[in-house]
Tab-separated table of C-alpha atoms in Angstrom:
chain	number	residue	atom	x	y	z
A	1	MET	CA	8.801	-11.791	14.657
A	2	THR	CA	6.997	-14.873	13.327
A	3	ARG	CA	8.335	-16.867	10.383
A	4	LEU	CA	6.187	-19.641	8.916
A	5	VAL	CA	7.555	-21.905	6.189
A	6	ARG	CA	5.271	-24.303	4.347
A	7	ALA	CA	6.834	-26.819	1.944
A	8	LEU	CA	4.122	-28.194	-0.340
A	9	ARG	CA	4.218	-30.588	-3.271
A	10	PHE	CA	2.042	-30.105	-6.336
A	11	GLY	CA	1.844	-31.903	-9.654
A	12	LEU	CA	-0.544	-32.129	-12.570
A	13	ASP	CA	-2.984	-34.315	-10.606
A	14	ASP	CA	-3.315	-31.538	-8.023
A	15	LEU	CA	-3.934	-28.882	-10.671
A	16	LEU	CA	-6.638	-30.990	-12.300
A	17	ALA	CA	-8.326	-31.642	-8.953
A	18	GLU	CA	-8.401	-27.981	-7.828
A	19	ASP	CA	-6.393	-25.182	-9.399
A	20	LEU	CA	-6.603	-22.705	-6.497
A	21	ARG	CA	-5.051	-23.583	-3.120
A	22	THR	CA	-4.569	-21.551	0.044
A	23	VAL	CA	-1.994	-21.398	2.833
A	24	PRO	CA	-3.539	-20.008	6.055
A	25	PHE	CA	-1.679	-17.894	8.600
A	26	GLU	CA	-2.676	-15.856	11.643
A	27	VAL	CA	-2.306	-12.126	12.215
A	28	ASP	CA	-2.594	-10.885	15.788
A	29	GLY	CA	-1.504	-7.276	16.113
A	30	GLU	CA	1.291	-7.333	13.532
A	31	GLN	CA	1.390	-4.296	11.244
A	32	SER	CA	2.883	-5.837	8.112
A	33	VAL	CA	3.421	-9.118	6.297
A	34	GLU	CA	5.940	-10.393	3.766
A	35	VAL	CA	5.386	-13.508	1.653
A	36	THR	CA	7.971	-15.274	-0.520
A	37	LEU	CA	7.152	-18.003	-3.054
A	38	GLU	CA	9.829	-20.417	-4.294
A	39	TYR	CA	9.569	-23.207	-6.884
A	40	ASP	CA	11.265	-24.368	-10.086
A	41	ARG	CA	10.118	-21.697	-12.533
A	42	GLU	CA	11.520	-23.571	-15.501
A	43	ARG	CA	9.120	-26.443	-14.859
A	44	ALA	CA	5.993	-24.717	-13.541
A	45	VAL	CA	3.965	-21.532	-13.166
A	46	VAL	CA	2.265	-20.891	-9.818
A	47	ASP	CA	0.235	-17.711	-9.346
A	48	LEU	CA	0.377	-15.726	-6.112
A	49	GLY	CA	-2.235	-13.699	-4.237
A	50	CYS	CA	-3.516	-12.821	-0.775
A	51	ALA	CA	-6.799	-12.473	1.122
A	52	GLY	CA	-7.440	-11.169	4.634
A	53	PRO	CA	-10.413	-11.669	6.952
A	54	ASP	CA	-12.064	-8.552	5.506
A	55	GLY	CA	-11.521	-9.472	1.867
A	56	TRP	CA	-9.167	-9.653	-1.084
A	57	ARG	CA	-5.784	-7.898	-0.720
A	58	GLY	CA	-4.152	-8.535	-4.071
A	59	TRP	CA	-2.875	-10.766	-6.841
A	60	SER	CA	0.301	-10.839	-8.897
A	61	GLY	CA	-0.241	-14.060	-10.826
A	62	GLY	CA	3.017	-15.618	-11.948
A	63	ALA	CA	4.785	-12.259	-12.281
A	64	ARG	CA	6.264	-12.020	-8.755
A	65	GLU	CA	8.216	-14.114	-6.291
A	66	GLY	CA	6.674	-12.416	-3.263
A	67	PHE	CA	4.947	-9.360	-1.847
A	68	VAL	CA	4.852	-6.997	1.134
A	69	ILE	CA	1.761	-5.403	2.633
A	70	ARG	CA	2.200	-2.470	5.056
A	71	PRO	CA	-0.300	0.072	6.417
A	72	ALA	CA	0.832	2.846	4.049
A	73	ALA	CA	2.431	0.930	1.175
A	74	ALA	CA	2.303	-2.420	-0.588
A	75	THR	CA	3.927	-4.225	-3.467
A	76	PRO	CA	2.134	-3.188	-6.701
A	77	GLY	CA	-0.824	-5.476	-7.164
A	78	TYR	CA	-1.595	-5.526	-3.428
A	79	VAL	CA	-3.730	-3.175	-1.355
A	80	PRO	CA	-1.971	-1.337	1.483
A	81	GLY	CA	-3.655	-0.800	4.824
A	82	PRO	CA	-3.731	-2.097	8.376
A	83	LEU	CA	-3.623	-5.854	8.816
A	84	GLU	CA	-6.882	-6.896	10.439
A	85	PRO	CA	-6.471	-9.627	13.066
A	86	GLY	CA	-7.606	-13.150	12.224
A	87	GLU	CA	-6.932	-15.809	9.625
A	88	TRP	CA	-5.280	-14.707	6.397
A	89	HIS	CA	-4.625	-16.813	3.314
A	90	VAL	CA	-1.839	-16.862	0.772
A	91	GLN	CA	-3.545	-17.743	-2.501
A	92	LEU	CA	-1.769	-20.129	-4.879
A	93	GLY	CA	-3.029	-20.534	-8.419
A	94	LEU	CA	-1.816	-23.782	-9.966
A	95	TYR	CA	-1.464	-22.556	-13.529
A	96	ARG	CA	1.070	-24.941	-15.069
A	97	LEU	CA	2.633	-28.001	-13.374
A	98	PRO	CA	4.559	-31.080	-14.522
A	99	VAL	CA	3.204	-34.581	-14.102
A	100	GLU	CA	5.661	-35.378	-11.320
A	101	PRO	CA	5.043	-33.172	-8.249
A	102	ILE	CA	7.529	-30.406	-7.449
A	103	GLU	CA	8.158	-28.568	-4.199
A	104	VAL	CA	6.431	-25.208	-3.734
A	105	ARG	CA	7.792	-23.342	-0.699
A	106	VAL	CA	5.846	-20.488	0.908
A	107	THR	CA	7.534	-18.318	3.560
A	108	ILE	CA	5.381	-15.904	5.592
A	109	GLU	CA	6.987	-13.306	7.879
A	110	THR	CA	5.161	-11.004	10.259
A	111	PRO	CA	6.153	-8.249	10.496
A	112	ALA	CA	7.732	-7.702	7.074
A	113	THR	CA	11.479	-7.153	6.890
A	114	SER	CA	11.537	-5.564	3.401
A	115	GLN	CA	10.429	-2.079	2.438
A	116	VAL	CA	8.244	-1.149	-0.538
A	117	PRO	CA	10.143	1.084	-2.994
A	118	PRO	CA	8.182	3.931	-4.616
A	119	GLU	CA	6.857	3.355	-8.116
A	120	PRO	CA	8.670	5.232	-10.918
A	121	ALA	CA	6.648	8.318	-11.817
A	122	GLY	CA	7.408	8.158	-15.541
A	123	ARG	CA	8.815	11.061	-17.520
A	124	ARG	CA	6.111	13.460	-18.607
A	125	GLN	CA	5.949	13.661	-22.393
A	126	PRO	CA	6.290	16.969	-24.213
A	127	ALA	CA	3.032	18.473	-25.430
A	128	THR	CA	1.753	15.906	-27.910
A	129	PRO	CA	-1.169	16.373	-30.312
A	130	ARG	CA	-4.015	14.129	-29.159
A	131	ALA	CA	-5.850	11.963	-31.637
A	132	SER	CA	-9.114	13.666	-30.630
A	133	ALA	CA	-7.815	16.850	-32.274
A	134	ARG	CA	-8.778	15.132	-35.528
A	135	ALA	CA	-12.339	16.125	-34.617
A	136	LEU	CA	-14.120	13.126	-36.066
A	137	PRO	CA	-17.736	14.086	-36.842
A	138	ALA	CA	-19.856	13.468	-33.739
A	139	PRO	CA	-23.415	14.083	-32.526
A	140	ASP	CA	-24.072	17.509	-31.008
A	141	GLY	CA	-22.400	18.013	-27.641
A	142	LEU	CA	-20.114	15.010	-28.022
A	143	THR	CA	-16.464	14.492	-29.000
A	144	TRP	CA	-14.731	11.341	-30.176
A	145	PHE	CA	-11.908	10.577	-27.717
A	146	ALA	CA	-9.172	8.076	-28.561
A	147	GLY	CA	-8.130	5.362	-26.147
A	148	ASP	CA	-7.254	1.769	-25.433
A	149	PHE	CA	-9.340	-0.607	-23.311
A	150	HIS	CA	-6.667	-3.149	-22.365
A	151	ALA	CA	-3.253	-2.462	-20.773
A	152	HIS	CA	-1.113	-3.646	-17.856
A	153	SER	CA	1.411	-2.138	-15.461
A	154	THR	CA	3.529	-3.528	-12.629
A	155	HIS	CA	0.292	-3.871	-10.636
A	156	SER	CA	-0.053	-7.211	-12.443
A	157	ASP	CA	2.196	-8.695	-15.135
A	158	GLY	CA	3.204	-5.510	-16.951
A	159	GLU	CA	6.798	-4.337	-16.734
A	160	GLN	CA	6.268	-0.576	-16.416
A	161	SER	CA	4.818	1.518	-13.626
A	162	LEU	CA	1.498	3.297	-13.948
A	163	GLY	CA	3.329	6.546	-14.664
A	164	GLU	CA	5.522	4.971	-17.312
A	165	LEU	CA	2.488	3.338	-18.918
A	166	ALA	CA	0.613	6.661	-18.946
A	167	ALA	CA	3.578	8.376	-20.604
A	168	LEU	CA	3.592	5.803	-23.401
A	169	ALA	CA	-0.127	6.300	-24.018
A	170	VAL	CA	0.368	10.074	-24.225
A	171	ARG	CA	3.273	9.553	-26.606
A	172	ASN	CA	0.886	7.703	-28.936
A	173	GLY	CA	-1.653	10.527	-28.819
A	174	LEU	CA	-4.274	8.852	-26.636
A	175	ASP	CA	-6.842	10.770	-24.611
A	176	PHE	CA	-7.535	7.899	-22.238
A	177	LEU	CA	-6.281	4.461	-21.259
A	178	ALA	CA	-8.066	1.713	-19.326
A	179	VAL	CA	-5.660	0.001	-16.912
A	180	THR	CA	-6.886	-3.574	-16.575
A	181	GLU	CA	-4.793	-5.490	-14.056
A	182	HIS	CA	-5.303	-9.209	-13.479
A	183	ASN	CA	-7.573	-9.977	-10.488
A	184	THR	CA	-6.689	-6.850	-8.538
A	185	VAL	CA	-7.865	-3.263	-8.090
A	186	SER	CA	-4.796	-2.056	-6.179
A	187	HIS	CA	-4.193	0.509	-8.917
A	188	HIS	CA	-7.639	2.127	-8.784
A	189	PRO	CA	-6.921	4.674	-5.986
A	190	LEU	CA	-3.773	5.834	-7.831
A	191	LEU	CA	-5.177	6.426	-11.312
A	192	ALA	CA	-6.555	9.953	-10.894
A	193	ASP	CA	-3.282	11.417	-9.600
A	194	VAL	CA	-1.110	9.573	-12.116
A	195	GLY	CA	-3.432	10.583	-14.941
A	196	ALA	CA	-3.383	14.241	-13.856
A	197	ALA	CA	0.419	14.196	-13.714
A	198	HIS	CA	0.543	13.071	-17.362
A	199	ASP	CA	-2.602	14.825	-18.618
A	200	ILE	CA	-4.388	11.646	-19.630
A	201	THR	CA	-7.523	9.971	-18.302
A	202	LEU	CA	-6.785	6.580	-16.746
A	203	LEU	CA	-9.927	4.470	-16.556
A	204	PRO	CA	-10.274	1.942	-13.716
A	205	GLY	CA	-10.413	-1.602	-15.001
A	206	GLN	CA	-9.611	-5.142	-13.957
A	207	GLU	CA	-9.019	-8.254	-16.011
A	208	VAL	CA	-11.044	-10.966	-14.326
A	209	THR	CA	-8.724	-13.854	-15.107
A	210	THR	CA	-9.589	-17.547	-15.035
A	211	SER	CA	-8.061	-20.651	-16.576
A	212	ARG	CA	-10.869	-20.752	-19.174
A	213	GLY	CA	-10.966	-17.143	-20.271
A	214	HIS	CA	-10.593	-13.505	-19.253
A	215	ALA	CA	-13.050	-10.602	-19.046
A	216	ASN	CA	-12.350	-6.907	-18.482
A	217	ALA	CA	-14.576	-5.075	-15.987
A	218	PHE	CA	-14.577	-1.290	-16.421
A	219	GLY	CA	-15.511	1.267	-13.798
A	220	ASP	CA	-14.579	2.032	-10.206
A	221	ILE	CA	-16.844	-0.782	-9.029
A	222	GLY	CA	-14.705	-2.677	-6.518
A	223	TRP	CA	-13.084	-6.056	-6.935
A	224	ILE	CA	-14.819	-8.785	-8.950
A	225	ASP	CA	-14.194	-12.272	-7.581
A	226	PHE	CA	-12.632	-14.389	-10.328
A	227	ARG	CA	-13.316	-17.519	-8.264
A	228	GLU	CA	-17.076	-17.224	-8.866
A	229	HIS	CA	-18.908	-18.576	-11.915
A	230	PRO	CA	-18.638	-16.114	-14.840
A	231	ASP	CA	-22.413	-15.627	-14.801
A	232	ARG	CA	-21.727	-13.759	-11.549
A	233	PHE	CA	-19.202	-11.537	-13.333
A	234	VAL	CA	-21.894	-10.481	-15.780
A	235	SER	CA	-24.560	-9.749	-13.151
A	236	GLU	CA	-22.306	-8.126	-10.535
A	237	VAL	CA	-20.588	-5.777	-12.959
A	238	ALA	CA	-23.980	-4.695	-14.321
A	239	ASP	CA	-25.440	-4.270	-10.829
A	240	ARG	CA	-22.509	-2.065	-9.820
A	241	GLY	CA	-22.829	0.166	-12.887
A	242	GLY	CA	-19.779	-1.108	-14.770
A	243	VAL	CA	-19.253	-2.627	-18.202
A	244	LEU	CA	-17.974	-6.185	-18.723
A	245	SER	CA	-16.147	-7.134	-21.913
A	246	VAL	CA	-14.912	-10.592	-22.892
A	247	CYS	CA	-11.187	-10.278	-23.658
A	248	HIS	CA	-9.399	-11.753	-26.695
A	249	PRO	CA	-12.230	-14.270	-27.131
A	250	LEU	CA	-10.420	-16.209	-29.875
A	251	GLN	CA	-6.789	-15.950	-28.766
A	252	GLU	CA	-4.885	-19.218	-28.624
A	253	GLU	CA	-4.880	-20.728	-25.103
A	254	TRP	CA	-6.629	-17.652	-23.651
A	255	ALA	CA	-9.821	-17.898	-25.729
A	256	TRP	CA	-13.154	-17.634	-23.901
A	257	GLN	CA	-14.516	-21.103	-23.051
A	258	HIS	CA	-17.114	-20.408	-20.359
A	259	PRO	CA	-20.764	-20.980	-21.272
A	260	LEU	CA	-22.858	-18.015	-20.136
A	261	ALA	CA	-26.557	-17.714	-19.383
A	262	THR	CA	-26.420	-14.089	-20.574
A	263	LEU	CA	-23.750	-12.646	-22.843
A	264	PRO	CA	-22.286	-9.304	-21.745
A	265	ARG	CA	-22.863	-6.492	-24.225
A	266	ALA	CA	-19.209	-5.619	-24.699
A	267	ILE	CA	-16.684	-7.733	-26.562
A	268	GLU	CA	-13.017	-7.104	-27.332
A	269	LEU	CA	-13.572	-7.762	-30.998
A	270	TRP	CA	-10.256	-6.275	-32.124
A	271	HIS	CA	-7.506	-7.628	-29.879
A	272	VAL	CA	-3.993	-6.682	-30.939
A	273	THR	CA	-3.343	-10.252	-32.101
A	274	TRP	CA	-5.873	-9.634	-34.880
A	275	LEU	CA	-3.348	-7.232	-36.436
A	276	ARG	CA	-1.170	-10.241	-37.236
A	277	GLU	CA	-4.136	-11.884	-38.988
A	278	SER	CA	-5.866	-8.803	-40.304
A	279	THR	CA	-7.898	-10.670	-42.909
A	280	ALA	CA	-9.208	-13.285	-40.443
A	281	THR	CA	-12.949	-13.888	-40.555
A	282	ALA	CA	-13.278	-15.649	-37.190
A	283	PRO	CA	-14.046	-12.411	-35.254
A	284	TRP	CA	-16.983	-11.734	-37.576
A	285	THR	CA	-18.245	-15.278	-37.122
A	286	LEU	CA	-18.198	-14.766	-33.361
A	287	LEU	CA	-19.845	-11.360	-33.635
A	288	SER	CA	-22.705	-12.825	-35.692
A	289	ARG	CA	-23.508	-14.997	-32.658
A	290	TRP	CA	-23.148	-12.180	-30.097
A	291	ARG	CA	-25.832	-9.776	-28.945
A	292	ASP	CA	-27.445	-7.449	-31.484
A	293	ASP	CA	-26.619	-4.474	-29.237
A	294	ALA	CA	-22.936	-5.411	-28.875
A	295	ILE	CA	-20.464	-2.771	-27.690
A	296	LEU	CA	-17.341	-3.209	-29.806
A	297	LEU	CA	-13.943	-2.602	-28.202
A	298	GLY	CA	-10.307	-2.898	-29.177
A	299	GLY	CA	-7.352	-3.564	-26.917
A	300	SER	CA	-3.572	-3.548	-27.265
A	301	ASP	CA	-3.087	-5.793	-24.211
A	302	TYR	CA	0.145	-3.849	-23.671
A	303	HIS	CA	2.630	-5.400	-21.199
A	304	HIS	CA	6.158	-4.326	-22.165
A	305	PRO	CA	8.241	-2.551	-24.851
A	306	ARG	CA	9.288	-5.834	-26.470
A	307	HIS	CA	5.841	-5.985	-28.056
A	308	GLY	CA	7.121	-3.464	-30.576
A	309	TYR	CA	3.970	-1.337	-30.352
A	310	LEU	CA	2.499	1.297	-28.042
A	311	PRO	CA	-0.802	1.421	-26.138
A	312	GLY	CA	-3.462	2.360	-28.655
A	313	THR	CA	-2.793	-0.473	-31.100
A	314	PRO	CA	-5.608	-0.544	-32.184
A	315	VAL	CA	-7.480	2.591	-31.036
A	316	THR	CA	-10.967	2.520	-29.547
A	317	TRP	CA	-12.857	5.806	-29.877
A	318	VAL	CA	-15.656	6.792	-27.499
A	319	ALA	CA	-18.099	9.633	-28.213
A	320	ALA	CA	-18.530	11.419	-24.876
A	321	GLU	CA	-19.278	14.838	-23.394
A	322	ASP	CA	-15.713	15.078	-22.087
A	323	ARG	CA	-12.863	12.730	-21.264
A	324	SER	CA	-13.633	12.289	-17.581
A	325	PRO	CA	-13.988	8.662	-16.428
A	326	ASP	CA	-17.718	9.101	-15.795
A	327	ALA	CA	-18.385	10.621	-19.219
A	328	LEU	CA	-16.351	7.953	-21.009
A	329	LEU	CA	-18.174	5.213	-19.116
A	330	ASP	CA	-21.503	6.825	-20.075
A	331	GLY	CA	-20.421	6.742	-23.721
A	332	LEU	CA	-19.456	3.114	-23.323
A	333	HIS	CA	-22.827	2.199	-21.790
A	334	ALA	CA	-24.511	3.945	-24.729
A	335	GLY	CA	-22.479	1.898	-27.214
A	336	ARG	CA	-20.876	4.971	-28.797
A	337	THR	CA	-17.623	3.323	-29.884
A	338	ALA	CA	-15.568	2.935	-33.026
A	339	ILE	CA	-12.235	1.231	-33.666
A	340	THR	CA	-9.387	2.240	-35.966
A	341	ARG	CA	-6.128	0.507	-36.704
A	342	LEU	CA	-4.043	3.593	-35.826
A	343	PRO	CA	-4.498	6.930	-34.019
A	344	SER	CA	-2.969	8.964	-36.878
A	345	PRO	CA	-5.142	11.715	-38.429
A	346	ASP	CA	-5.028	10.102	-41.873
A	347	ALA	CA	-6.031	6.592	-40.713
A	348	PRO	CA	-9.318	5.364	-42.208
A	349	ALA	CA	-12.192	5.724	-39.734
A	350	LEU	CA	-15.835	4.724	-39.591
A	351	VAL	CA	-18.238	6.490	-37.189
A	352	ARG	CA	-21.950	6.956	-36.669
A	353	ILE	CA	-23.800	10.262	-36.433
A	354	GLY	CA	-27.349	9.375	-35.522
A	355	ASP	CA	-28.448	6.850	-38.122
A	356	ASP	CA	-25.844	7.915	-40.681
A	357	LEU	CA	-22.586	6.076	-41.211
A	358	VAL	CA	-19.586	8.267	-42.059
A	359	ALA	CA	-16.376	6.887	-43.564
A	360	LEU	CA	-13.310	9.146	-43.442
A	361	ALA	CA	-9.970	8.836	-45.251
A	362	ALA	CA	-11.947	6.171	-47.088
A	363	ALA	CA	-11.064	6.591	-50.762
A	364	GLY	CA	-10.405	3.192	-52.308
A	365	THR	CA	-11.524	1.222	-49.255
A	366	VAL	CA	-14.234	-1.427	-49.105
A	367	LEU	CA	-17.197	-1.165	-46.732
A	368	GLY	CA	-18.622	-4.480	-45.516
A	369	ASP	CA	-21.584	-5.331	-43.339
A	370	MET	CA	-22.780	-8.376	-41.380
A	371	GLU	CA	-24.892	-9.582	-44.297
A	372	GLY	CA	-21.807	-9.987	-46.445
A	373	ARG	CA	-22.510	-6.974	-48.652
A	374	ARG	CA	-19.421	-5.044	-49.766
A	375	ARG	CA	-18.982	-1.823	-51.696
A	376	LEU	CA	-16.031	0.218	-52.912
A	377	LEU	CA	-16.005	3.737	-51.495
A	378	HIS	CA	-15.040	6.774	-53.560
A	379	GLY	CA	-13.929	9.937	-51.818
A	380	ASP	CA	-12.189	10.701	-48.540
A	381	ARG	CA	-15.498	11.395	-46.787
A	382	VAL	CA	-18.511	9.220	-47.586
A	383	VAL	CA	-21.856	9.622	-45.791
A	384	LEU	CA	-24.244	6.687	-45.998
A	385	PRO	CA	-27.783	7.141	-44.665
A	386	ALA	CA	-29.187	4.215	-42.687
A	387	GLU	CA	-31.261	2.923	-45.582
A	388	ARG	CA	-28.142	2.648	-47.765
A	389	ALA	CA	-25.591	1.583	-45.175
A	390	GLY	CA	-26.789	-1.982	-44.680
A	391	THR	CA	-26.816	-4.033	-41.499
A	392	GLY	CA	-24.170	-3.246	-38.860
A	393	PRO	CA	-21.741	-3.679	-37.393
A	394	PHE	CA	-19.606	-2.462	-40.277
A	395	ARG	CA	-15.985	-2.823	-41.229
A	396	LEU	CA	-13.726	-0.830	-43.506
A	397	GLU	CA	-11.162	-2.903	-45.394
A	398	SER	CA	-8.300	-2.343	-47.764
A	399	PRO	CA	-8.871	-3.813	-51.254
A	400	GLY	CA	-6.870	-6.830	-50.047
A	401	GLY	CA	-9.194	-7.421	-47.105
A	402	GLU	CA	-7.035	-5.957	-44.318
A	403	ILE	CA	-9.264	-4.493	-41.582
A	404	LEU	CA	-8.796	-0.730	-41.164
A	405	ALA	CA	-11.768	0.391	-39.067
A	406	VAL	CA	-14.889	-0.969	-37.357
A	407	SER	CA	-18.143	0.637	-36.238
A	408	PRO	CA	-21.245	-0.779	-34.526
């Protein structure tokens, strides 16, 4: 057994000079590795990850104090498999540090001494009506499926297993849920089986996380390197057939700050934090400067029950042939999305059928467009032909200005 202990000292000067550091170690025939990270967590936040000679093996950010990688199992957030011989690197992300340096201690053991416990499967929910049973009007051959494009499990900084997360999404009537873990794709091989066990589609996603903004990459497209310039995120996700969406672009310290040569089509226009400021105009200001063919998404950014809400807050609808991952991704590429505040059948909704705009449960609501035109709607179902609808995207508001629904 080999035990390597590295005692490092980092302070704010180190973070400002380079916010990602590595601790190298050698693997020569060992079958497993265990890494422990120790520092004063009341004074700092240091992210943790790992890379092997053949590529990235996982990331847990500031959520964990260590990890184990074995051939057949790994700590959630890390990819199991044989340990290839050669130089490995513990990855340390200097996220928050005090001015005066503190000790950061990294212990690396090969082989690992700890086992990896199985992930909780989550209790399957009783048969629950799905929001798609509402049968929102859709183009021929398509159905509007209800989902959420931003959620986390224990594979990054969420507090519930994939199975537990899936059960919560089913409980809220969702047809699908995108699982978007920070800087890892360790969950991707597990999603199909977990989804089948709970009768929900789990879409592969990853939240490409940097100190100057986050972006969700959707699709089973392999890992996207968050250490590259974000222009590479845009091009690589497109080249691999995925969809890239800028996350919570206006949210406090996590707002998007990277300049981009080309904006991605998708944008998380309705992040859950918007629900606390539901009359805010900043998202519309940003959208007016985005691409004309923007794909509009919503995301709950669910992490734990203390949020006080379930996945699907708000709901993003996708018009697709079925709720398979491929069909949903096709609908996303085509821009067939709509967002509602809630998944309930009586929640106001705004969808497109061809060139027509259809508002449902809309009596007494106000329809607004990007030109600033607003009109009071009369009737629970209002169909507006393209020549009368105005210039999209559109929003449906309460008389007091609270956002209820959005459509491209």
